[in-house]
mmCIF file of C-alpha atoms in Angstrom:
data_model
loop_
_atom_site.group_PDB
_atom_site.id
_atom_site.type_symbol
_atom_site.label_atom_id
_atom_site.label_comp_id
_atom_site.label_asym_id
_atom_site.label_seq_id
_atom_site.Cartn_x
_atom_site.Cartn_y
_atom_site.Cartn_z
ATOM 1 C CA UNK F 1 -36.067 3.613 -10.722
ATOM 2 C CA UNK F 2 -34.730 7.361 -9.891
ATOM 3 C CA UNK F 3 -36.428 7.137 -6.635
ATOM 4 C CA UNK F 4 -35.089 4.002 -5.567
ATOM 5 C CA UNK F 5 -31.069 5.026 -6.382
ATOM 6 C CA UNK F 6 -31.984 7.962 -4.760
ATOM 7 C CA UNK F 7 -33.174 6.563 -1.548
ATOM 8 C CA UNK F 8 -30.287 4.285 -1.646
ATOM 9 C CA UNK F 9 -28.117 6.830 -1.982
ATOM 10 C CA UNK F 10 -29.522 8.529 0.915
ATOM 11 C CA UNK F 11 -29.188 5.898 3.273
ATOM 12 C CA UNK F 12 -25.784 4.971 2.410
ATOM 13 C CA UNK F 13 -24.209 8.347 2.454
ATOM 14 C CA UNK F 14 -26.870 10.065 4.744
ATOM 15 C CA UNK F 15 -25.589 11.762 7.979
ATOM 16 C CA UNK F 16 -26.078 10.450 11.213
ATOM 17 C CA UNK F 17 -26.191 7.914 14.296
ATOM 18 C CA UNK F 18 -25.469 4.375 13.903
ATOM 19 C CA UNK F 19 -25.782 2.007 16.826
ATOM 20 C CA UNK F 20 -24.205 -0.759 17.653
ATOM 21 C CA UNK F 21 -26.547 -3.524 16.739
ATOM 22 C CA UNK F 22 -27.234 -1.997 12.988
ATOM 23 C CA UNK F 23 -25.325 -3.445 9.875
ATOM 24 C CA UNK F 24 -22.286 -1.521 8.896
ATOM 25 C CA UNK F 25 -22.078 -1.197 5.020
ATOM 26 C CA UNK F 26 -18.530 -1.696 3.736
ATOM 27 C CA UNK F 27 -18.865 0.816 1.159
ATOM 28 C CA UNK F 28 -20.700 2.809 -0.235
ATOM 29 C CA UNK F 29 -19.279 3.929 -3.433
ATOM 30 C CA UNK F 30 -21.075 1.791 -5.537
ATOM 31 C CA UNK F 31 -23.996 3.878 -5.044
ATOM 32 C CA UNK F 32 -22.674 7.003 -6.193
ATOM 33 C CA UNK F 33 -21.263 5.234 -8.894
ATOM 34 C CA UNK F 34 -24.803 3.641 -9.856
ATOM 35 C CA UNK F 35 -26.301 7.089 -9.509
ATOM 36 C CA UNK F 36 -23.836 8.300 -12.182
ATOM 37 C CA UNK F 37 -24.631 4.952 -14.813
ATOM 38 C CA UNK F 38 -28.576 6.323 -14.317
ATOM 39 C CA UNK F 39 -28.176 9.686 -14.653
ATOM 40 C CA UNK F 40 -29.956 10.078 -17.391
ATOM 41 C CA UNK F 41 -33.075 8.622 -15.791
ATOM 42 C CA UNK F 42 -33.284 11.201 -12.960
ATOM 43 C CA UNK F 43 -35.423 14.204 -13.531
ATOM 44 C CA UNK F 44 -33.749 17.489 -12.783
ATOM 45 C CA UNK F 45 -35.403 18.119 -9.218
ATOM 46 C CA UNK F 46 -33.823 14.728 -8.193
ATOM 47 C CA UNK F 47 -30.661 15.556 -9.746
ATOM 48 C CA UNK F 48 -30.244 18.341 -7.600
ATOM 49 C CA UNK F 49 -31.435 16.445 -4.266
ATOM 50 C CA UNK F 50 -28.467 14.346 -5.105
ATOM 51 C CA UNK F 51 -25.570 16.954 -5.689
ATOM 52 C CA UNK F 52 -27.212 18.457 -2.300
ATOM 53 C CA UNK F 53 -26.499 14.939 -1.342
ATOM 54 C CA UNK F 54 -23.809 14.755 -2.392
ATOM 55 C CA UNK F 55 -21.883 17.809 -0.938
ATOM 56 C CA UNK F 56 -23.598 17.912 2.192
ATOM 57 C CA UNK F 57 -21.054 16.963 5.287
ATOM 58 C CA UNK F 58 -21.471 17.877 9.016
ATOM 59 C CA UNK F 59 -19.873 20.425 10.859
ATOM 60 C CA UNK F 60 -15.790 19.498 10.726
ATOM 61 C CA UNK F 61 -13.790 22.287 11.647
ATOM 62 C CA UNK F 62 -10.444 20.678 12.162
ATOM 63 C CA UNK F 63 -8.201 19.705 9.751
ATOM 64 C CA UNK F 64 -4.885 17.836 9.534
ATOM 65 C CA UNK F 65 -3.207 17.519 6.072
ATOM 66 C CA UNK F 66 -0.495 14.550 5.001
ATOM 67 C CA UNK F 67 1.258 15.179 1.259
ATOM 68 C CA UNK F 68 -1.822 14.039 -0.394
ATOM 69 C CA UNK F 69 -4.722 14.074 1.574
ATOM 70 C CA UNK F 70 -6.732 16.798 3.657
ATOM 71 C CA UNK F 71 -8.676 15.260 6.428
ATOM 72 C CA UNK F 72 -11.416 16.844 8.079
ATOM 73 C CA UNK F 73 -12.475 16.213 11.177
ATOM 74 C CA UNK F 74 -13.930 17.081 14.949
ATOM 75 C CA UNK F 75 -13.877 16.446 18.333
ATOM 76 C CA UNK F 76 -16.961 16.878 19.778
ATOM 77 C CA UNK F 77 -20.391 15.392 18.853
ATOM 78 C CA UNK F 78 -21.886 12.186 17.746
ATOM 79 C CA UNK F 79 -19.427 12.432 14.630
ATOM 80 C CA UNK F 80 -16.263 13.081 16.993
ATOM 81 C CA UNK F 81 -13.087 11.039 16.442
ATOM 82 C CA UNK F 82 -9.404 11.577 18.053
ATOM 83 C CA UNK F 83 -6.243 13.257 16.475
ATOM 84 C CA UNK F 84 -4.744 9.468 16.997
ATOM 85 C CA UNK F 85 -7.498 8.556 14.564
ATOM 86 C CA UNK F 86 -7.067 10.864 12.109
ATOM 87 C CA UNK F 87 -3.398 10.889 12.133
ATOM 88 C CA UNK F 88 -3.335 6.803 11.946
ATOM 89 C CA UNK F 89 -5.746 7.557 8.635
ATOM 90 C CA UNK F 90 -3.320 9.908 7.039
ATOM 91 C CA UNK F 91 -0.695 7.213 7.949
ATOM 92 C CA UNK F 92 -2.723 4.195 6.024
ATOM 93 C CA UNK F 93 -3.993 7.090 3.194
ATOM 94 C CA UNK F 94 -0.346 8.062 2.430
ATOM 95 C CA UNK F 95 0.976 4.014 2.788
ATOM 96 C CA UNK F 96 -1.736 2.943 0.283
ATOM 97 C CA UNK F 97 -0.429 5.977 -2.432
ATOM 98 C CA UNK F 98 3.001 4.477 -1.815
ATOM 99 C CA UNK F 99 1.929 0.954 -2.329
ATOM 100 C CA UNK F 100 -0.345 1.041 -5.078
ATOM 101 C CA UNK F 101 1.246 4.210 -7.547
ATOM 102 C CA UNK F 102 5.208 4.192 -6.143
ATOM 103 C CA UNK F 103 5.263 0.284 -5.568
ATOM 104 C CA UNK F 104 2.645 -1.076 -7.931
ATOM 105 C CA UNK F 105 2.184 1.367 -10.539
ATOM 106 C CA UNK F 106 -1.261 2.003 -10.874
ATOM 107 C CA UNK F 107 -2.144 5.413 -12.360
ATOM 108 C CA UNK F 108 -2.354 8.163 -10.100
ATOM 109 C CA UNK F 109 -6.090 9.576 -9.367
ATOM 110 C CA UNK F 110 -7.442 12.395 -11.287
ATOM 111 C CA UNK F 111 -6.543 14.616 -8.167
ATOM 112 C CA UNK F 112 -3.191 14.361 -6.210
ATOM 113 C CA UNK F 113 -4.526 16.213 -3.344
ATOM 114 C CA UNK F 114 -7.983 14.777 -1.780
ATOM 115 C CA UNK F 115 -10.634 16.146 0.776
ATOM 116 C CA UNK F 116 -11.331 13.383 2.931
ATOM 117 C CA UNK F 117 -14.352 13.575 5.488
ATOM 118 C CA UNK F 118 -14.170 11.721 9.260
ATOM 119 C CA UNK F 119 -17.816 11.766 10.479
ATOM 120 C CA UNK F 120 -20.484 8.921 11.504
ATOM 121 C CA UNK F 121 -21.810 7.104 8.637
ATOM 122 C CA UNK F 122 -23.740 4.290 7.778
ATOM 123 C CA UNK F 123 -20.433 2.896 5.699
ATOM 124 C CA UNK F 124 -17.204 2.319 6.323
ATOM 125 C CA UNK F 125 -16.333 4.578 3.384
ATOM 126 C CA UNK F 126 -17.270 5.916 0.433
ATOM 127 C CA UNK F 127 -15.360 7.886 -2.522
ATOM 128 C CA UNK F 128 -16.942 10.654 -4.148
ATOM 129 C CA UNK F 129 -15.928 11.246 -8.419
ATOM 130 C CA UNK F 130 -18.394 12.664 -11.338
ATOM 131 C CA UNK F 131 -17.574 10.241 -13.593
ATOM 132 C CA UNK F 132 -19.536 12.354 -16.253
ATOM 133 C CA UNK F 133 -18.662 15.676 -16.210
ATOM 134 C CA UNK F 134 -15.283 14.742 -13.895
ATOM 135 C CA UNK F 135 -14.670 16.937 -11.009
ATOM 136 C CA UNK F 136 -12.956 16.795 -7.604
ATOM 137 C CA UNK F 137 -12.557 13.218 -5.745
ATOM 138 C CA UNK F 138 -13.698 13.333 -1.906
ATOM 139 C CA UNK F 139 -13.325 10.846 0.747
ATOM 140 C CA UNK F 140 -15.696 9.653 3.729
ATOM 141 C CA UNK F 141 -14.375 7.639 6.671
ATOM 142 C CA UNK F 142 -16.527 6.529 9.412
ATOM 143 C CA UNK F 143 -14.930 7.812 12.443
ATOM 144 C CA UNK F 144 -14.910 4.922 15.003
ATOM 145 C CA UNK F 145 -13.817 2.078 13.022
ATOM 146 C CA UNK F 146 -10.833 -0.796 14.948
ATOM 147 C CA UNK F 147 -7.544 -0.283 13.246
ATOM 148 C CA UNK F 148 -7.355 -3.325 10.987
ATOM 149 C CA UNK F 149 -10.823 -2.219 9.571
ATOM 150 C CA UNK F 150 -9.646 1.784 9.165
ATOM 151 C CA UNK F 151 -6.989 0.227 7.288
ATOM 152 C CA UNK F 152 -9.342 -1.702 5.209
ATOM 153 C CA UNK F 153 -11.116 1.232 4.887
ATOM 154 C CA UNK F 154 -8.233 3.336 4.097
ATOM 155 C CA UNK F 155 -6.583 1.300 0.971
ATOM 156 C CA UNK F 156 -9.928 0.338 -0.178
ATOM 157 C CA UNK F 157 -11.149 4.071 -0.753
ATOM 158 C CA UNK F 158 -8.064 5.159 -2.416
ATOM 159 C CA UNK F 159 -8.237 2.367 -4.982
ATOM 160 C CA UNK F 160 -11.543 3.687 -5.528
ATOM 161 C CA UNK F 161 -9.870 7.279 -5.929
ATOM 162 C CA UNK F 162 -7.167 5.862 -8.702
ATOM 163 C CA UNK F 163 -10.206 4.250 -10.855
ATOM 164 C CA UNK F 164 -10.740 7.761 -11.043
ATOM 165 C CA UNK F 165 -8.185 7.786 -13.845
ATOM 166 C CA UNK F 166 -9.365 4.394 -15.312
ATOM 167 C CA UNK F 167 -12.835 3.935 -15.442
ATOM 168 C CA UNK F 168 -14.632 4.964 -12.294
ATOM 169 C CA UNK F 169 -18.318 3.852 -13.099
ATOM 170 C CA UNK F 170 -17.139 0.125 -14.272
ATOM 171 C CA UNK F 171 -19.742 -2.594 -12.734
ATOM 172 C CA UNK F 172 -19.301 -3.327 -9.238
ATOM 173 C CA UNK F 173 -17.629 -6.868 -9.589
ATOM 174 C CA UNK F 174 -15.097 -5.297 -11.607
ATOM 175 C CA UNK F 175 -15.113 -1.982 -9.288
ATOM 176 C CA UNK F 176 -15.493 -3.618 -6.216
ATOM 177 C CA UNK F 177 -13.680 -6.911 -6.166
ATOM 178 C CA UNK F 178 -10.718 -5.322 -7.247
ATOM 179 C CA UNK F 179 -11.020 -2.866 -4.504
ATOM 180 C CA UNK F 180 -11.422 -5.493 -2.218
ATOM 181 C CA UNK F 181 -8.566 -7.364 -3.826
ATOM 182 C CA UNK F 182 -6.195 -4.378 -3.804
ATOM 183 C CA UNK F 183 -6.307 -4.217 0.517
ATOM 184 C CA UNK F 184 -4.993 -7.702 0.783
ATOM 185 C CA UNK F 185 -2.049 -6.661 -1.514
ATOM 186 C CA UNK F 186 -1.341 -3.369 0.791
ATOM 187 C CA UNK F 187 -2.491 -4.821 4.308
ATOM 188 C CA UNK F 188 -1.338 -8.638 3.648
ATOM 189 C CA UNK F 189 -1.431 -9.710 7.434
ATOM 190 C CA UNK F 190 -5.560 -8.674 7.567
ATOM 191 C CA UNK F 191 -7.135 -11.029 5.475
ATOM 192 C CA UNK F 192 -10.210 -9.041 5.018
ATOM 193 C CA UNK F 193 -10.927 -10.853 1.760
ATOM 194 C CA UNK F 194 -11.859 -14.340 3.541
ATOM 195 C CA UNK F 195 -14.887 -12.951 4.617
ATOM 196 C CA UNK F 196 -16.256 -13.627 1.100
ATOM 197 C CA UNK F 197 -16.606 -17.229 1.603
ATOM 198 C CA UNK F 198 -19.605 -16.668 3.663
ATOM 199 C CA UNK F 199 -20.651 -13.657 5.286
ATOM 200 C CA UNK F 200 -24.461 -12.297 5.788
ATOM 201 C CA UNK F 201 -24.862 -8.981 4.232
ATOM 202 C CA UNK F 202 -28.488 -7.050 4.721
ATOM 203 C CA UNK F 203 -29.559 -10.130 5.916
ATOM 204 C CA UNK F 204 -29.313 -12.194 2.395
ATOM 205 C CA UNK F 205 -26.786 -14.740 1.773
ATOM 206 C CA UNK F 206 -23.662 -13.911 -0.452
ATOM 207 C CA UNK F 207 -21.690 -17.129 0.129
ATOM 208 C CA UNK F 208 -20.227 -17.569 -2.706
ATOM 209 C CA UNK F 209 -18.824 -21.150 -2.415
ATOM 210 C CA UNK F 210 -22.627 -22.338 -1.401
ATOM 211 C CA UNK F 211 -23.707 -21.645 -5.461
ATOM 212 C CA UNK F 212 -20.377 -21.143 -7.952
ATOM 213 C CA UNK F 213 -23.059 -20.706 -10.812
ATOM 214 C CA UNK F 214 -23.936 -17.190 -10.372
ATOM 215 C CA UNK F 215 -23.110 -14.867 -12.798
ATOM 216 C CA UNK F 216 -19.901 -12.847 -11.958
ATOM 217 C CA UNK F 217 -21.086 -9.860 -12.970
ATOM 218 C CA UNK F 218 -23.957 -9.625 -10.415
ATOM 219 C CA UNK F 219 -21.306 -10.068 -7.921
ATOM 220 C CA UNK F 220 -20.246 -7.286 -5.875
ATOM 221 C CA UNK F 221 -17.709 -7.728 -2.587
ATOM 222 C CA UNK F 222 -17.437 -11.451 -3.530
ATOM 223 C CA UNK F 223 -15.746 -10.866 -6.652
ATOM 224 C CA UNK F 224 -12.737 -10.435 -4.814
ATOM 225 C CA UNK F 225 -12.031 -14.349 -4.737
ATOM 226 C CA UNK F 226 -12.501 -14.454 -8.791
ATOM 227 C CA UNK F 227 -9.695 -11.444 -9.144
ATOM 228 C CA UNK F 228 -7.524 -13.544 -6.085
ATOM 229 C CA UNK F 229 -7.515 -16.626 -8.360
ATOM 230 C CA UNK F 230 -6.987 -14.582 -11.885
ATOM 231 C CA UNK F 231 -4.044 -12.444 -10.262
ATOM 232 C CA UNK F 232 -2.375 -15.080 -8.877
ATOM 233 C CA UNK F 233 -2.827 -17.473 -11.995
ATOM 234 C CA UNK F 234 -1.766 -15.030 -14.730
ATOM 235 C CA UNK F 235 0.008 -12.438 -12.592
ATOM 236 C CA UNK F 236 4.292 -12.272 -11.815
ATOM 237 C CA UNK F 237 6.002 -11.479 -8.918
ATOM 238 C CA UNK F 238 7.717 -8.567 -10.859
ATOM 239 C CA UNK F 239 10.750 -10.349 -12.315
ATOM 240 C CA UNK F 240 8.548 -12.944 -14.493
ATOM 241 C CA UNK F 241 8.235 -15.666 -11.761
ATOM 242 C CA UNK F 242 4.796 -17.341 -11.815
ATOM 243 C CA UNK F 243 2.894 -16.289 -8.730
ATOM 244 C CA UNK F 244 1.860 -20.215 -7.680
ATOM 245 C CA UNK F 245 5.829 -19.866 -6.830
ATOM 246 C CA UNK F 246 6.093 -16.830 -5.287
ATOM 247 C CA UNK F 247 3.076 -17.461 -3.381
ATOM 248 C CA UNK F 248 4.612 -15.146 0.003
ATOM 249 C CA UNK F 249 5.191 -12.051 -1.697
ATOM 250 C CA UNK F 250 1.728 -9.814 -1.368
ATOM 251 C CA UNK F 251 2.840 -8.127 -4.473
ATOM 252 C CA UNK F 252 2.513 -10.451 -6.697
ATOM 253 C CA UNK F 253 -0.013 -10.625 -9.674
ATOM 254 C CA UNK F 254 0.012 -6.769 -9.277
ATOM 255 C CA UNK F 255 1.550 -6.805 -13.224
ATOM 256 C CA UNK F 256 -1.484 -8.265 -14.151
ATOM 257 C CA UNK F 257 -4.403 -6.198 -12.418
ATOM 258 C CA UNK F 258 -2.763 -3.196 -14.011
ATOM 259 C CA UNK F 259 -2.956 -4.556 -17.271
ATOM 260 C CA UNK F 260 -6.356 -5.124 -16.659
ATOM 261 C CA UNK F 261 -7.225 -1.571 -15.802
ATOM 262 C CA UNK F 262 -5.485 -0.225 -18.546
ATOM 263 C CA UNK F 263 -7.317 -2.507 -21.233
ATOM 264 C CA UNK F 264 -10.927 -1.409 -19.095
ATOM 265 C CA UNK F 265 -10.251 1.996 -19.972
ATOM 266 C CA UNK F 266 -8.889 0.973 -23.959
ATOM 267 C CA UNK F 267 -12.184 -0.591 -24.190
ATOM 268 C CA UNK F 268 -14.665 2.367 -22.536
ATOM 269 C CA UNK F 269 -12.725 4.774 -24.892
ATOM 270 C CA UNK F 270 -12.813 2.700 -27.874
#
């Protein structure tokens, strides 16, 4: 079992080039965060491989900073990106932390200043937290991604960093569907989400309309159409008005996911 997380982990967060024609992972935190649930069952030597892991990035010697976010980056190399790139990142970073803690009021992460990482990677990002012993939060962004999907990429990740200060190692339906519910809220016009009715991942099936029977909680990316219909069936616009009649504000239903969050953490700490 330690092996296997551990060669997971590797791929998903390992350092290299990915073609063209290979699968790009949407994320890759729920790795780390499975790594964290096992921890127990690693031995120490494998432990260590995975901090190594862990803190291991390539060579980034520029940087360009926004209020809350450091990004590191280059310009030359298989892992080069642009300034445009970088500063577009910063742009969606800082307009996700207005959306989700200014406009929504989600928590703010355990940091309010994070290293983020711009390099070629087998994800589109992944979010780095020691949900055991707690620690710094660090980003990685793949560095050639179209803009709708560095957006994606962008608010996804940083929802990721404020379950920091809920429960960061929660399941990945609950984890990752809310993630994935969270970008639709920030980046309205994408539709990312709608992928979830049928889209080939590792070359299995997750269409979730083609069997409605599975069990939520093996769910993973898909889980975002549950937390659509239960934020938009119990959730407000803000000012107490049902969402099914609100149904063009983006915001609404946010009331309701926050609630949620708030009563994951009651119940870990209880």
């Amino acid at each position: 079992r330690a092996k296997s997380i551990y060669k997971k982990s590797s791929e998903t967060s390992g350092i290299g080039i990915l073609s063209s024609t290979e699968q790009q992972t949407e994320c890759g935190t729920p790795i780390i965060q499975e790594v964290y649930r096992n921890w127990n069952l690693l031995s120490n030597e494998t432990k260590l491989e995975m901090n190594e892991l862990f803190l291991t990035k390539p060579n980034l010697p520029l940087r360009y900073q926004t209020t809350h976010f450091s990004i590191n980056y280059t310009l030359a190399g298989p892992d080069a990106s642009t300034l445009a790139y970088v500063q577009s990142l910063g742009n969606y970073l800082e307009n996700s932390w207005s959306r989700m803690v200014n406009d929504f009021g989600f928590n703010v992460p355990v940091d309010n200043f994070i290293d983020v990482f711009v390099y070629n990677m087998n994800a589109m990002g992944v979010t780095y937290y020691d949900c055991l012993f707690g620690g710094p939060i660090t980003m990685d962004i793949r560095n050639n991604m179209s803009d709708n999907d560095l957006k994606i990429a962008a608010s996804h990740e940083f929802f990721h960093a404020i379950q920091s200060s809920y429960e960061f190692c929660e399941v990945s339906w609950i984890n990752e569907g809310t993630a994935m519910w969270i970008t639709d809220a920030v980046y309205d016009d994408i539709n990312k989400y709608v992928n979830y009715f049928g889209w080939p991942v590792f070359g299995a099936k997750f269409y979730f309309l083609d069997d409605t029977n599975r069990d939520i909680t093996k769910l993973s990316y898909e889980a975002v159409l549950f937390w659509k219909y239960f934020s938009e069936k119990y959730g407000t616009d803000g000012s107490g008005r049902k969402c099914f009649s609100a149904c063009n504000d983006a915001d609404c239903g946010t009331d309701v996911m926050k609630r949620l969050m708030e009563n994951v953490r009651s119940y870990k700490n209880n």
